[in-house]
Amino acid sequence: MSTAERAGAQDPRAQGRGGDEARLTVADLGEEGLLARFAPLLPHAAGEVVGTGDDCAVLAAPDGRYAVSTDMLVEGRHFRLDWSTPEQVGRRAAAQNLADAAAMGARPTALTVGLAMPGTTPVAWVEGMVAGLGEACAECGAGVVGGDLVGGRAIVISVTVLGDLQGRAPVTRSGARPGDAIVHVGAPGRSAAGLALLSAGIGVGEAPGLAGRGPALAGLPRAVDAGTRAEARACLEAFRAPRPPLEAGPALARSGASAMMDVSDSLLRDGDRIARASGVILDFDEPATGEGALADAVASLMPVARLLADDEAAAWAMARAWALTGGEDHGMLATVPAEALGAPAGADRLPDGARVIGRVREAGDGESPGARVGGRAPGAGLGWDHFGG
Amino acid sequence: MSTAERAGAQDPRAQGRGGDEARLTVADLGEEGLLARFAPLLPHAAGEVVGTGDDCAVLAAPDGRYAVSTDMLVEGRHFRLDWSTPEQVGRRAAAQNLADAAAMGARPTALTVGLAMPGTTPVAWVEGMVAGLGEACAECGAGVVGGDLVGGRAIVISVTVLGDLQGRAPVTRSGARPGDAIVHVGAPGRSAAGLALLSAGIGVGEAPGLAGRGPALAGLPRAVDAGTRAEARACLEAFRAPRPPLEAGPALARSGASAMMDVSDSLLRDGDRIARASGVILDFDEPATGEGALADAVASLMPVARLLADDEAAAWAMARAWALTGGEDHGMLATVPAEALGAPAGADRLPDGARVIGRVREAGDGESPGARVGGRAPGAGLGWDHFGG
């Protein structure tokens, strides 16, 4: 909070809580008024030596190291004000950063948050966003230890996550070894399916907070069965407010994971990154075989795909593409030595929800390291080597 | 670098370095192409356990703690593309964050950088900005350990700084005690004067890189003497690309500073924050007495103020306001116990350039803690309790 130009002019008339609260804008309240409202919504970090409100926060690093990563979200690109409630946007901003720390095998300890926004932004929107962000942090024991509020043409949220490796070696993307199993924790493709639903007008314009709870689902015919509605809701929620399996990151590290990423861009794209950084082939199971966790994931997406596709074959292709090439699920994608799979119950066991979805093998003569599906190189049609997931 | 939607589409045709380099845009090159260009421009952090390119970087925290702060800069608010070269914008983005770490008494160790920008942004602009940012980091031994590139309507730069307290207690804003001296390292008011010059059209539209070197100064009459030109250049440079006295932060901490901030908003505004957090009065010397470092600062700004003011009295009032209420100088403002002033040469001595600019005293009965100038409360006319400096 240390630049001279701010989100809006401070107007003493707006400092009172009376008047038309719903129409109160960021410019009405000013930076100090906003900060006074946000402070109660933000959890403290466990290892907080100096909290928010000074030039810097100071955090403990018990093992003498810390993990750090920064991600930005831009209105109209990463979220839409008519597609998500402010709470969902805040939860998403937190989740994708918390997942980055977990994917190094770290426990997320704190976030800092930079927020650029027009002076016309309703205070209620910002308050909701901050509340959602704070909730996501509180659930995993992380704090919010500082940030910046500035004026801007569109809403831009920049989040930095700090993490504690708890004495373990960081799990990078370059350690995958031939013979390792590819393991995933999460529900691949749900976020992409949620985006597809919203793009088709399903779930758009729901009342704030309704998603996942109310009986209706805007844009959906009444005849759609309850199971399909439930899966559609889960997909919308995964896109709007992902809940990454944050515990699984450190747990996979304890199990001896050789490489790990959270799935930001897609199973195939991020798997390809691990493969290339490690100099190996990551061969994902082909869902078409009907066996294994990826086949299960595709099957669970089929009811939603049928809402959008003209026929069964098109629905299947759509569901398969969501699972393999859809982004922003923020599940944990790891490679683990084969011996970890059969580990007995205890500290080194794979975490609950971990499913094997492929195998790591050596790259053959003249073969480039990279991702495969059922032994075959993914075609350009899968879209996984282009931006935009 | 972990979101699905990016600054632009990757176009293989633009990957070659041939063609019209000057017209190459961010959308032409794509995120991976941009990253490949930036990597050589970015210094590594000294305590880098895992560098950029993974889900997180991992940094060493030798004393088991680290300082962290986030600041955002928005195009059109914190910088203008026609007022500053890209190198200057990058240097400024780095400087204001590095100063936040120094003002805790920490050595800045690393930055992460989030960058939102339109796809039409010239690659040359981004490259220049990153180079300026990297230079400012390299000069103080800090690294750049990660970040994010996303599309956006305007350029938004979000920087997070990490710092190492080197075993010392953090210097917060709440430790000022009656009897302490107010000490400052820097040239207060130069940045505000630079902004005033640019607002009056002086220095606008100079060729990139010219500021501070070339013989001309756009918009200035030829008759202006060399001394005035030199001071005007120093002011423009202070606004465009501040060089905070980063060494002075840890040095003041070693001298026993009881409270410290970098001057982001103004001497009076930030001094008022220290005073209120500490429950004391910070009484700054009145420049009108003609004696002391603040009087010297005002005197050195007078030649520049005369370029903009109608008469000598108006020039003096302008120079005084720049020094006391101008923001974004990022000098180090500290309170130090009186005994530190007379310390002999050695580890505990005040750093070079430290000047006494006032005294800390107890708040009297019924008196609110806050800043004073020459014993008097600054009026609203000083502007220091409003946004915008």
Short mmCIF file of N, CA, C and O in Angstrom, two decimals, chain A residues 45 47-50 57-61 109-110 145 162, chain B residues 64-68:
data_model
loop_
_atom_site.label_atom_id
_atom_site.label_comp_id
_atom_site.label_asym_id
_atom_site.label_seq_id
_atom_site.Cartn_x
_atom_site.Cartn_y
_atom_site.Cartn_z
N ALA A 45 -1.45 -15.43 8.97
CA ALA A 45 -0.59 -16.58 8.70
C ALA A 45 -0.06 -17.13 10.01
O ALA A 45 0.15 -16.38 10.97
N GLY A 47 2.92 -18.42 10.71
CA GLY A 47 4.29 -18.00 11.01
C GLY A 47 4.50 -16.52 10.79
O GLY A 47 5.54 -16.09 10.30
N GLU A 48 3.51 -15.71 11.19
CA GLU A 48 3.54 -14.27 10.93
C GLU A 48 4.37 -13.56 11.99
O GLU A 48 3.97 -13.50 13.15
N VAL A 49 5.52 -13.03 11.63
CA VAL A 49 6.36 -12.27 12.56
C VAL A 49 5.89 -10.81 12.56
O VAL A 49 5.74 -10.19 13.61
N VAL A 50 5.67 -10.24 11.38
CA VAL A 50 5.07 -8.91 11.21
C VAL A 50 3.91 -9.10 10.23
O VAL A 50 4.12 -9.65 9.15
N ALA A 57 5.43 -7.50 5.16
CA ALA A 57 5.16 -8.50 6.20
C ALA A 57 6.44 -9.30 6.40
O ALA A 57 7.31 -9.33 5.53
N VAL A 58 6.56 -9.91 7.57
CA VAL A 58 7.70 -10.80 7.82
C VAL A 58 7.14 -12.15 8.24
O VAL A 58 6.30 -12.23 9.14
N LEU A 59 7.58 -13.21 7.55
CA LEU A 59 7.08 -14.56 7.79
C LEU A 59 8.21 -15.47 8.24
O LEU A 59 9.37 -15.29 7.85
N ALA A 60 7.85 -16.47 9.02
CA ALA A 60 8.83 -17.46 9.46
C ALA A 60 9.09 -18.48 8.34
O ALA A 60 8.18 -18.82 7.59
N ALA A 61 10.33 -18.91 8.24
CA ALA A 61 10.71 -20.00 7.33
C ALA A 61 11.44 -21.04 8.17
O ALA A 61 12.66 -21.06 8.22
N THR A 109 1.53 -21.09 3.08
CA THR A 109 1.49 -20.38 4.37
C THR A 109 0.81 -19.02 4.27
O THR A 109 0.17 -18.59 5.23
N ALA A 110 0.95 -18.33 3.14
CA ALA A 110 0.40 -16.97 3.06
C ALA A 110 0.27 -16.53 1.62
O ALA A 110 0.95 -17.04 0.72
N VAL A 145 -1.18 -11.61 4.00
CA VAL A 145 -0.25 -10.79 4.78
C VAL A 145 0.08 -9.45 4.13
O VAL A 145 0.98 -8.76 4.60
N LEU A 162 3.19 -17.92 -0.80
CA LEU A 162 4.40 -18.35 -0.10
C LEU A 162 4.12 -19.71 0.52
O LEU A 162 3.00 -19.95 1.00
N GLY B 64 15.86 -17.93 8.96
CA GLY B 64 14.57 -18.52 9.31
C GLY B 64 13.39 -17.58 9.20
O GLY B 64 12.30 -17.90 9.68
N ARG B 65 13.60 -16.41 8.57
CA ARG B 65 12.49 -15.47 8.35
C ARG B 65 12.71 -14.79 7.00
O ARG B 65 13.82 -14.78 6.47
N TYR B 66 11.65 -14.19 6.45
CA TYR B 66 11.82 -13.39 5.24
C TYR B 66 10.76 -12.30 5.20
O TYR B 66 9.68 -12.44 5.77
N ALA B 67 11.11 -11.19 4.54
CA ALA B 67 10.18 -10.08 4.37
C ALA B 67 9.53 -10.19 3.00
O ALA B 67 10.17 -10.64 2.05
N VAL B 68 8.26 -9.78 2.89
CA VAL B 68 7.55 -9.86 1.61
C VAL B 68 6.58 -8.69 1.47
O VAL B 68 5.95 -8.27 2.45
#
